[in-house]
mmCIF file of C-alpha atoms in Angstrom:
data_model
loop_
_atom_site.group_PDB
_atom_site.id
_atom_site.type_symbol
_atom_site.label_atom_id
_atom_site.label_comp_id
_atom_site.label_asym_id
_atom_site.label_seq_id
_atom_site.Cartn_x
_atom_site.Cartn_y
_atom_site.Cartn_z
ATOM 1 C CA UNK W 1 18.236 -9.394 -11.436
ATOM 2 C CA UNK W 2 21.270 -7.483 -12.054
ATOM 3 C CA UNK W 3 23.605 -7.156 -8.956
ATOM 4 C CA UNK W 4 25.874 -3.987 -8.071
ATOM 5 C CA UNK W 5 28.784 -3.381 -5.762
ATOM 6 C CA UNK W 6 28.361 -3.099 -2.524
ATOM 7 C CA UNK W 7 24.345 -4.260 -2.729
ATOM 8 C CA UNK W 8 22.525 -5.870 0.249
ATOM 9 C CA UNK W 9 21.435 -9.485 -0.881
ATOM 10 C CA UNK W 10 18.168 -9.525 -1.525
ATOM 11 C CA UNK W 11 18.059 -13.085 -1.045
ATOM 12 C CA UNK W 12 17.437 -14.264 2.550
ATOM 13 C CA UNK W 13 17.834 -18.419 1.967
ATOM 14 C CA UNK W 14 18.138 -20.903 -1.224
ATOM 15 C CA UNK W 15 17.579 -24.470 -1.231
ATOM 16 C CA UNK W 16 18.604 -25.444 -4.724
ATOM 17 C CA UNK W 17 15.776 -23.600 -7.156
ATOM 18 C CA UNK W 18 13.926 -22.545 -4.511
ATOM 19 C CA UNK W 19 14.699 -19.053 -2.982
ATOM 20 C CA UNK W 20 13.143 -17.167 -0.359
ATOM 21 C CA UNK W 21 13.807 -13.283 -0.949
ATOM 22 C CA UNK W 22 13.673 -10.278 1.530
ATOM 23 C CA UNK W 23 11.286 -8.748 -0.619
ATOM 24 C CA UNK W 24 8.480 -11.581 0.387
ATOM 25 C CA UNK W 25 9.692 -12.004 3.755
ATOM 26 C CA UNK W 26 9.030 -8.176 4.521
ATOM 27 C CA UNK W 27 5.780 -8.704 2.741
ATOM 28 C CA UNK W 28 4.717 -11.191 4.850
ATOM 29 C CA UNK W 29 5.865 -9.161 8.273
ATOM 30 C CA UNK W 30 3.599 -6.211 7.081
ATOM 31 C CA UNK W 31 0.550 -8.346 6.701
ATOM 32 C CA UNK W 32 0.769 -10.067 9.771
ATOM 33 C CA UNK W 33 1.628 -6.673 11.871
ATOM 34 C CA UNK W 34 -1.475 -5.448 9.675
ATOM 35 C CA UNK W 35 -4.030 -8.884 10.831
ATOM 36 C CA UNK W 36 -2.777 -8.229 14.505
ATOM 37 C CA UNK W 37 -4.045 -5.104 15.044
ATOM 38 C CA UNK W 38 -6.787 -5.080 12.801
ATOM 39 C CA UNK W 39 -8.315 -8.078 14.996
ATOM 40 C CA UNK W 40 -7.711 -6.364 18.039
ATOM 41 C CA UNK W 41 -9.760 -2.824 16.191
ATOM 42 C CA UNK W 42 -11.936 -5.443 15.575
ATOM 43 C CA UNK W 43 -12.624 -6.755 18.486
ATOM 44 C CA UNK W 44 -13.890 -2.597 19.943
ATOM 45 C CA UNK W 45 -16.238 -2.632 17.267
ATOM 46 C CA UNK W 46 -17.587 -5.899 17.499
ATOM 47 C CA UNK W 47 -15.935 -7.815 14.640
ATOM 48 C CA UNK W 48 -15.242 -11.451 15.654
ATOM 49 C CA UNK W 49 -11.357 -12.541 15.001
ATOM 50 C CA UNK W 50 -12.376 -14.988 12.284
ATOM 51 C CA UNK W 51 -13.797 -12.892 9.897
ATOM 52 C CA UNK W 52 -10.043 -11.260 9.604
ATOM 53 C CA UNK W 53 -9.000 -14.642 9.071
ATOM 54 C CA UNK W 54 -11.644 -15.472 6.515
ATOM 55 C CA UNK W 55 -11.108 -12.186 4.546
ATOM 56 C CA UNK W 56 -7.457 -12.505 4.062
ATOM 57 C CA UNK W 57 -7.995 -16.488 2.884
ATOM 58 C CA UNK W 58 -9.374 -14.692 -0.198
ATOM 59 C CA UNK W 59 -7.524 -11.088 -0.130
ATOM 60 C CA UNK W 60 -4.326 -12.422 -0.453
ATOM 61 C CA UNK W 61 -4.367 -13.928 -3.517
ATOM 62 C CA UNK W 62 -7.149 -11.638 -5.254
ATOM 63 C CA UNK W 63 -4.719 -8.945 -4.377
ATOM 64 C CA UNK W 64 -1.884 -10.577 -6.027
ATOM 65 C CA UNK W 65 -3.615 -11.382 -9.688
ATOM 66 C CA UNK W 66 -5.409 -7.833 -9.363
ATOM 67 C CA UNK W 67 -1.294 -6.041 -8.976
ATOM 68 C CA UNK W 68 -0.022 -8.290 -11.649
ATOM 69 C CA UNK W 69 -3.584 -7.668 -14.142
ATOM 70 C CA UNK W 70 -2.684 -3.778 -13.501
ATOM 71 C CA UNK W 71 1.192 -3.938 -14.344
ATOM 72 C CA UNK W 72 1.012 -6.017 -17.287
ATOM 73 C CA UNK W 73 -2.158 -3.971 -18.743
ATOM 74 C CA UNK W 74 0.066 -0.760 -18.692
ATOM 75 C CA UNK W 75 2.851 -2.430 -19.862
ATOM 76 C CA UNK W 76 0.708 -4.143 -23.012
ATOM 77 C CA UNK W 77 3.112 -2.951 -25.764
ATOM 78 C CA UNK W 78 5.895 -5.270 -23.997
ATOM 79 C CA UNK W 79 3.600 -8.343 -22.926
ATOM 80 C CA UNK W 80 1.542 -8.440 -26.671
ATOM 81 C CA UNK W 81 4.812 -9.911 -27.676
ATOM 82 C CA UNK W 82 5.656 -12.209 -24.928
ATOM 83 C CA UNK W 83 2.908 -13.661 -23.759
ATOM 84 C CA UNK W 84 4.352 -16.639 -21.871
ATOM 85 C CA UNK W 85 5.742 -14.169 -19.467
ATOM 86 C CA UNK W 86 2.184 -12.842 -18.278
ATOM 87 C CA UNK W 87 1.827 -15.059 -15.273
ATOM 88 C CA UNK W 88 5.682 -15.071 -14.900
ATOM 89 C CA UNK W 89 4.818 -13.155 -11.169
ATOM 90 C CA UNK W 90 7.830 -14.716 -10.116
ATOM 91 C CA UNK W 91 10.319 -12.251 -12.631
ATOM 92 C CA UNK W 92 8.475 -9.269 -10.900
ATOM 93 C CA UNK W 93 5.631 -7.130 -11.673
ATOM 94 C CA UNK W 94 3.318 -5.833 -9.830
ATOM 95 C CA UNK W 95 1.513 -2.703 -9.168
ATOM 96 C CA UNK W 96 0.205 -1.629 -5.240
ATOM 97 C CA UNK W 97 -2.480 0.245 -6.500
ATOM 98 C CA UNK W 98 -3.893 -3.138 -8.199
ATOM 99 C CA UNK W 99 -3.408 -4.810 -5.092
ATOM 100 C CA UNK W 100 -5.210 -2.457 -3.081
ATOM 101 C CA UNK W 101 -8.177 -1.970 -5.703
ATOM 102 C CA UNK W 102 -8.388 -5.491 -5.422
ATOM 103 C CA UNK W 103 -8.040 -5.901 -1.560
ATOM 104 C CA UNK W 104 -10.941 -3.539 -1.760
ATOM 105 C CA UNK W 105 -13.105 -5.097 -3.984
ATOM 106 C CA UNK W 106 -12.861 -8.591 -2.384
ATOM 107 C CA UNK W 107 -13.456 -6.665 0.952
ATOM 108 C CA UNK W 108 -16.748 -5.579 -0.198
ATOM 109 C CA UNK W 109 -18.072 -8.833 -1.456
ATOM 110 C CA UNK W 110 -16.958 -10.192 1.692
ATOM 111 C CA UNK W 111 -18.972 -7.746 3.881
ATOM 112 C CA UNK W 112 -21.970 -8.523 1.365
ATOM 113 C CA UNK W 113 -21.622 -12.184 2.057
ATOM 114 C CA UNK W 114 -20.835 -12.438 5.278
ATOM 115 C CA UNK W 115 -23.582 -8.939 6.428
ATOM 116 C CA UNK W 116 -20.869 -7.316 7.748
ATOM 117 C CA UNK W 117 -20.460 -3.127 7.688
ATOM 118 C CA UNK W 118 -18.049 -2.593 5.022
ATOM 119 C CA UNK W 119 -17.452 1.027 6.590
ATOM 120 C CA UNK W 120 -16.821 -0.585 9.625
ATOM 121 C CA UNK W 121 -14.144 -2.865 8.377
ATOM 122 C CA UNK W 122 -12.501 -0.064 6.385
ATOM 123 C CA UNK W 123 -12.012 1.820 9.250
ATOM 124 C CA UNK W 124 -10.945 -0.991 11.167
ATOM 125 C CA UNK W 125 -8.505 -2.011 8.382
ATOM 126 C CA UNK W 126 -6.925 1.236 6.683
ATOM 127 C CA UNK W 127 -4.602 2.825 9.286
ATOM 128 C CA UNK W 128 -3.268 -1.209 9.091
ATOM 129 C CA UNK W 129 -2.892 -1.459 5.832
ATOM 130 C CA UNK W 130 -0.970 1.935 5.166
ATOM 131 C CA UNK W 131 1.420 0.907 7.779
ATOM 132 C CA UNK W 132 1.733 -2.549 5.951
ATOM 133 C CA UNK W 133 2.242 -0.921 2.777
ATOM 134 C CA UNK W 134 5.501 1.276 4.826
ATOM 135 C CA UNK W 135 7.018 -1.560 5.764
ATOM 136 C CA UNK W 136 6.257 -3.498 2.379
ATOM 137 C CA UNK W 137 8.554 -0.442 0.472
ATOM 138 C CA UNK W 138 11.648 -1.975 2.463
ATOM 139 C CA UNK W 139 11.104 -4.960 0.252
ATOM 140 C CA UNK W 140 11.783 -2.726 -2.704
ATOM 141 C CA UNK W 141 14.859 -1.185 -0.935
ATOM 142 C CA UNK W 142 16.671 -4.844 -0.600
ATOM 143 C CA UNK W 143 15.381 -5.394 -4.389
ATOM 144 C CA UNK W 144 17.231 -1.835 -5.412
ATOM 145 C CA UNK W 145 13.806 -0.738 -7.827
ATOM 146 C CA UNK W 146 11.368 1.772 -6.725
ATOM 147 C CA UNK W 147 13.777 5.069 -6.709
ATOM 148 C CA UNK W 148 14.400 8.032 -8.708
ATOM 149 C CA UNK W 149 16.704 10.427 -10.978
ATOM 150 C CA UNK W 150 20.138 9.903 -10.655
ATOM 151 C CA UNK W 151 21.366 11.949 -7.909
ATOM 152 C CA UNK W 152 24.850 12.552 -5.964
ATOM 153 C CA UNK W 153 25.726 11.364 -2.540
ATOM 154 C CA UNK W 154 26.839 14.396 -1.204
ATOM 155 C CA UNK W 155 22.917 15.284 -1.793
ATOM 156 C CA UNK W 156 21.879 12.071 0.066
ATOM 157 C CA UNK W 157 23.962 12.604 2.499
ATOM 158 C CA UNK W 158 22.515 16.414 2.941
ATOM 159 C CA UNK W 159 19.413 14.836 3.627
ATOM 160 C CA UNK W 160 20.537 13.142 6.664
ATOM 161 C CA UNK W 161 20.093 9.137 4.942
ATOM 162 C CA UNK W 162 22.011 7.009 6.551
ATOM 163 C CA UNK W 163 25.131 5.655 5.116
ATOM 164 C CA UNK W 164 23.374 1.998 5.078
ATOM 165 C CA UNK W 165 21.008 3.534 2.874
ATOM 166 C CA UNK W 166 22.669 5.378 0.714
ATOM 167 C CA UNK W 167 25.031 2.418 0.010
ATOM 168 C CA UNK W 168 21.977 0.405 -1.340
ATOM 169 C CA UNK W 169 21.231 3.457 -3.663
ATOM 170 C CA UNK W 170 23.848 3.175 -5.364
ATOM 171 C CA UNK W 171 21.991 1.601 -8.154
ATOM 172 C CA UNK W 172 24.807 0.579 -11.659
ATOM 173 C CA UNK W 173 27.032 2.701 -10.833
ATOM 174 C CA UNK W 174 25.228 5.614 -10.047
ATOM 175 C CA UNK W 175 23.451 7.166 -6.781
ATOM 176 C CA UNK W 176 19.361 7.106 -7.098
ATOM 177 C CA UNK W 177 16.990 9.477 -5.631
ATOM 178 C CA UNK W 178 15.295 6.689 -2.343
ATOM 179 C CA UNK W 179 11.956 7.588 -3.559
ATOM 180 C CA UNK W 180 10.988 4.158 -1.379
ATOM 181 C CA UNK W 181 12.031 5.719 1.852
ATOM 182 C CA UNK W 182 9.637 8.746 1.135
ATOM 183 C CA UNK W 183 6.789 6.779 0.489
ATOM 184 C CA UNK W 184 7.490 4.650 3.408
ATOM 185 C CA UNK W 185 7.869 7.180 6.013
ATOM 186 C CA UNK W 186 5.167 9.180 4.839
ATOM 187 C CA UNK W 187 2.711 5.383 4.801
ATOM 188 C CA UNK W 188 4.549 5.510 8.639
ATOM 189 C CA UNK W 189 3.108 9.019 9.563
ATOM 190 C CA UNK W 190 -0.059 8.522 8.118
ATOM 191 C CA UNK W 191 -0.225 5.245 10.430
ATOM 192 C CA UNK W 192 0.712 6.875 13.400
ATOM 193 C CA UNK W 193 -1.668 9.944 12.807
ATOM 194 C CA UNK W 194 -4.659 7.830 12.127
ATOM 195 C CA UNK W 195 -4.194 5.665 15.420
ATOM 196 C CA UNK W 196 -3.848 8.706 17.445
ATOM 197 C CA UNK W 197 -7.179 10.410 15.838
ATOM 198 C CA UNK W 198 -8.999 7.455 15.282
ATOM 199 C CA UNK W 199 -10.376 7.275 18.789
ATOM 200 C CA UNK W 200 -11.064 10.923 19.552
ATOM 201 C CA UNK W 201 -14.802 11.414 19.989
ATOM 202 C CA UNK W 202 -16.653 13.185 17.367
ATOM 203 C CA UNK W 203 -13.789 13.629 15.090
ATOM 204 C CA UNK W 204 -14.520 10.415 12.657
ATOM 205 C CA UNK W 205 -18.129 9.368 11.509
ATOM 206 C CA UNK W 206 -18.166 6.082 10.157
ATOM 207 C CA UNK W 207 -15.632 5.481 7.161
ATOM 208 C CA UNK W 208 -14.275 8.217 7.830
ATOM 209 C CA UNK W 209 -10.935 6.759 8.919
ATOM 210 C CA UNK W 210 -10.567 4.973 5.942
ATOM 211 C CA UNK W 211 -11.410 8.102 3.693
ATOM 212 C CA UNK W 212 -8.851 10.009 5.704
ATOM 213 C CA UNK W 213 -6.530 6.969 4.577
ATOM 214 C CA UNK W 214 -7.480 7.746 1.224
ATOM 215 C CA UNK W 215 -6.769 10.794 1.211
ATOM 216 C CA UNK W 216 -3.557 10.399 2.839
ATOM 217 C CA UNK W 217 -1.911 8.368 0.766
ATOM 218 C CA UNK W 218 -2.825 9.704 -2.743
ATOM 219 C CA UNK W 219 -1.573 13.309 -1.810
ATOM 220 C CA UNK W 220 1.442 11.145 -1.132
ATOM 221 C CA UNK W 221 1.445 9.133 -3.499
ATOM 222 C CA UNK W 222 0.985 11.748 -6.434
ATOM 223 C CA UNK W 223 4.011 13.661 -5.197
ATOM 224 C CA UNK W 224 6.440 10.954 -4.687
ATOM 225 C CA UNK W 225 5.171 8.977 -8.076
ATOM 226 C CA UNK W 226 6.785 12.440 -9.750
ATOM 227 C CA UNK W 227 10.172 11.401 -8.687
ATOM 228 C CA UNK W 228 9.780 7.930 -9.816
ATOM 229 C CA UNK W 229 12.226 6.662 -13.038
ATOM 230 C CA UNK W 230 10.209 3.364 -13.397
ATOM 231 C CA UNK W 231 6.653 4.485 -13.538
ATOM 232 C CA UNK W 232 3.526 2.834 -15.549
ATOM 233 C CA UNK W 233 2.439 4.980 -18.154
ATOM 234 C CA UNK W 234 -0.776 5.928 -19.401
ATOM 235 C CA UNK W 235 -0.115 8.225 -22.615
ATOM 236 C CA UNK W 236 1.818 10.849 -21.132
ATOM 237 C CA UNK W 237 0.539 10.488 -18.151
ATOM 238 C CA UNK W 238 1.495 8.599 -14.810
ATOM 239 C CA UNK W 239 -0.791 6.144 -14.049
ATOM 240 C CA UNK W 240 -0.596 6.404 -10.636
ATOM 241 C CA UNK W 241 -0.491 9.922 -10.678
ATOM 242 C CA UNK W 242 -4.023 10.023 -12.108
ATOM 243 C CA UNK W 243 -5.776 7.368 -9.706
ATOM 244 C CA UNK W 244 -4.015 9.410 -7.206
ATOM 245 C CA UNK W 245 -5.774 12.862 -7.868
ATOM 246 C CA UNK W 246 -8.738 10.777 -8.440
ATOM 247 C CA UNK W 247 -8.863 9.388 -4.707
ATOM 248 C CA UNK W 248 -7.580 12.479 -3.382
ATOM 249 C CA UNK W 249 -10.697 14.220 -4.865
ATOM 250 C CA UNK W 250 -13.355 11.758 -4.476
ATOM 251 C CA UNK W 251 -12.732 10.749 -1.245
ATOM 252 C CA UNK W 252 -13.733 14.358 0.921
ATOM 253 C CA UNK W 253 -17.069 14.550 -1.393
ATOM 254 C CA UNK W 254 -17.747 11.046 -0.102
ATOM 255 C CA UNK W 255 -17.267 12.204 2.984
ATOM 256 C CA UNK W 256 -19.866 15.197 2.746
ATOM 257 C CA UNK W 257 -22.362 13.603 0.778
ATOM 258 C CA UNK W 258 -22.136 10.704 3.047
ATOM 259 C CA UNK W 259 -22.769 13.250 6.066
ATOM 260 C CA UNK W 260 -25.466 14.912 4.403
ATOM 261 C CA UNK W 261 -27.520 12.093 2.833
ATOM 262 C CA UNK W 262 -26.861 8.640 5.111
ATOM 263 C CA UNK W 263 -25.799 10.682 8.477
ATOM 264 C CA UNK W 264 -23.317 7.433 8.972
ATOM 265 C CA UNK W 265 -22.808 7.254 13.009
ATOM 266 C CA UNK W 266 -19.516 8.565 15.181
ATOM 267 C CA UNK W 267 -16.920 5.966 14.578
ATOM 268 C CA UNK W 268 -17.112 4.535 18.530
ATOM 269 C CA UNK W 269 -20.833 4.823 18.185
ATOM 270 C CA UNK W 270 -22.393 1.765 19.074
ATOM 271 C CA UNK W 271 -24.568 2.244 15.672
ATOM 272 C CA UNK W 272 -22.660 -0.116 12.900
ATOM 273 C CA UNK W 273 -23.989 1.397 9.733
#
């Protein structure tokens, strides 16, 4: 990784090869913050703490191969010719909407094994897991990746950013557009709006919080992904862009259909399905 002047370390300790950077150490924070309160959700709706435990024995590391599969299949043309570097995780990589597809999918088989509600553990789980993923962009802020066009400071600065900030965005010589501070306050408000709604009677049915999540964070998604210099690239098209009008749009006519057809139950209903 290239370094600039005046950049933040993103290395936290080394002992000889081994290196322990900020970027996994915020990481880590987010998904610990996010299995604290989902156990205690969990515990209101009747989940026992150990399936939380259980889960993320197998998330984890599904979520990881499932980022890195998605980054290196839209970014083919580069890895056809070096293969060696496919599994090369450790160089960079990876793609949060492959981690969360497969968070999502290991979620499921988990509820299937274990008879669990999978509505009921999405619900429990998303406004967690969008607060995770705000404090997880910090990790790209001490890396200097994730940002935009080349900007000017005075323009930073008009927004308010502090001056700690704006330091680190000064990316080779030139000031960058934080695109990873939008995303992460708007994962941060979409956290604090679905803990606040979450437990007002007759507001959520069941899923519904995680649908809302859904929603949430493609609408935010789509719009910050525009500003993005580094995105993965389907075509002409953003990748991200697309999965994120697809979730933005699919999500609500879950929601109806889902009202309409399987009349799910009032999220603090003591009904589970």
């Amino acid at each position: 990784m290239a370094t600039f002047s005046g950049a933040l370390n993103p290395i936290v300790l080394k002992f000889g090869a081994v290196e322990i950077h900020w970027y996994g150490v915020i990481i880590a924070c987010g998904v610990v913050l996010a299995l604290a309160l989902s156990i205690r959700e969990g515990k209101r709706q009747g989940i026992a703490e150990d399936y939380f435990y259980d889960y993320l024995l197998w998330a984890i590391p599904v979520a990881i191969i499932c980022a890195r599969i998605y980054y290196v299949t839209f970014q083919w043309p580069y890895y056809v010719h070096h293969p060696g570097e496919i599994i090369a995780i450790w160089d960079g990589g990876i793609a949060i909407y492959g981690a969360i597809i497969g968070g999502f999918l290991t979620l499921y088989c988990f509820c299937r094994a274990q008879h669990l509600s999978m509505w009921t553990m999405v619900d429990v789980i998303a406004p967690a897991l969008i607060m995770a993923q705000g404090i997880g962009r910090w990790g790209n802020f001490m890396n200097q990746e994730a940002f935009g066009r080349v900007t000017t400071r005075a323009a930073l600065v008009a927004q308010h950013i502090p001056n700690w900030i704006i330091q680190q965005m000064d990316v080779g010589g030139a000031y960058r557009v934080p695109t990873f501070l939008y995303e992460s306050l708007w994962d941060l408000i979409g956290f604090a709006l679905l803990m606040l709604l979450r437990h007002r009677p007759h507001l959520f049915k069941r899923g519904e919080v995680f649908l809302s999540y859904v929603m949430w964070y493609a609408a935010g998604r789509f719009v910050i992904e525009g500003m993005r210099t580094d995105s993965l690239m389907l075509g002409s098209l953003r990748i991200s862009q697309v999965l994120s009008v697809l979730f933005f749009v699919s999500a609500p006519v879950i929601m109806v259909v889902r009202r309409r057809k399987a009349k799910p139950a009032w999220y603090w209903s003591s009904n589970k399905n």
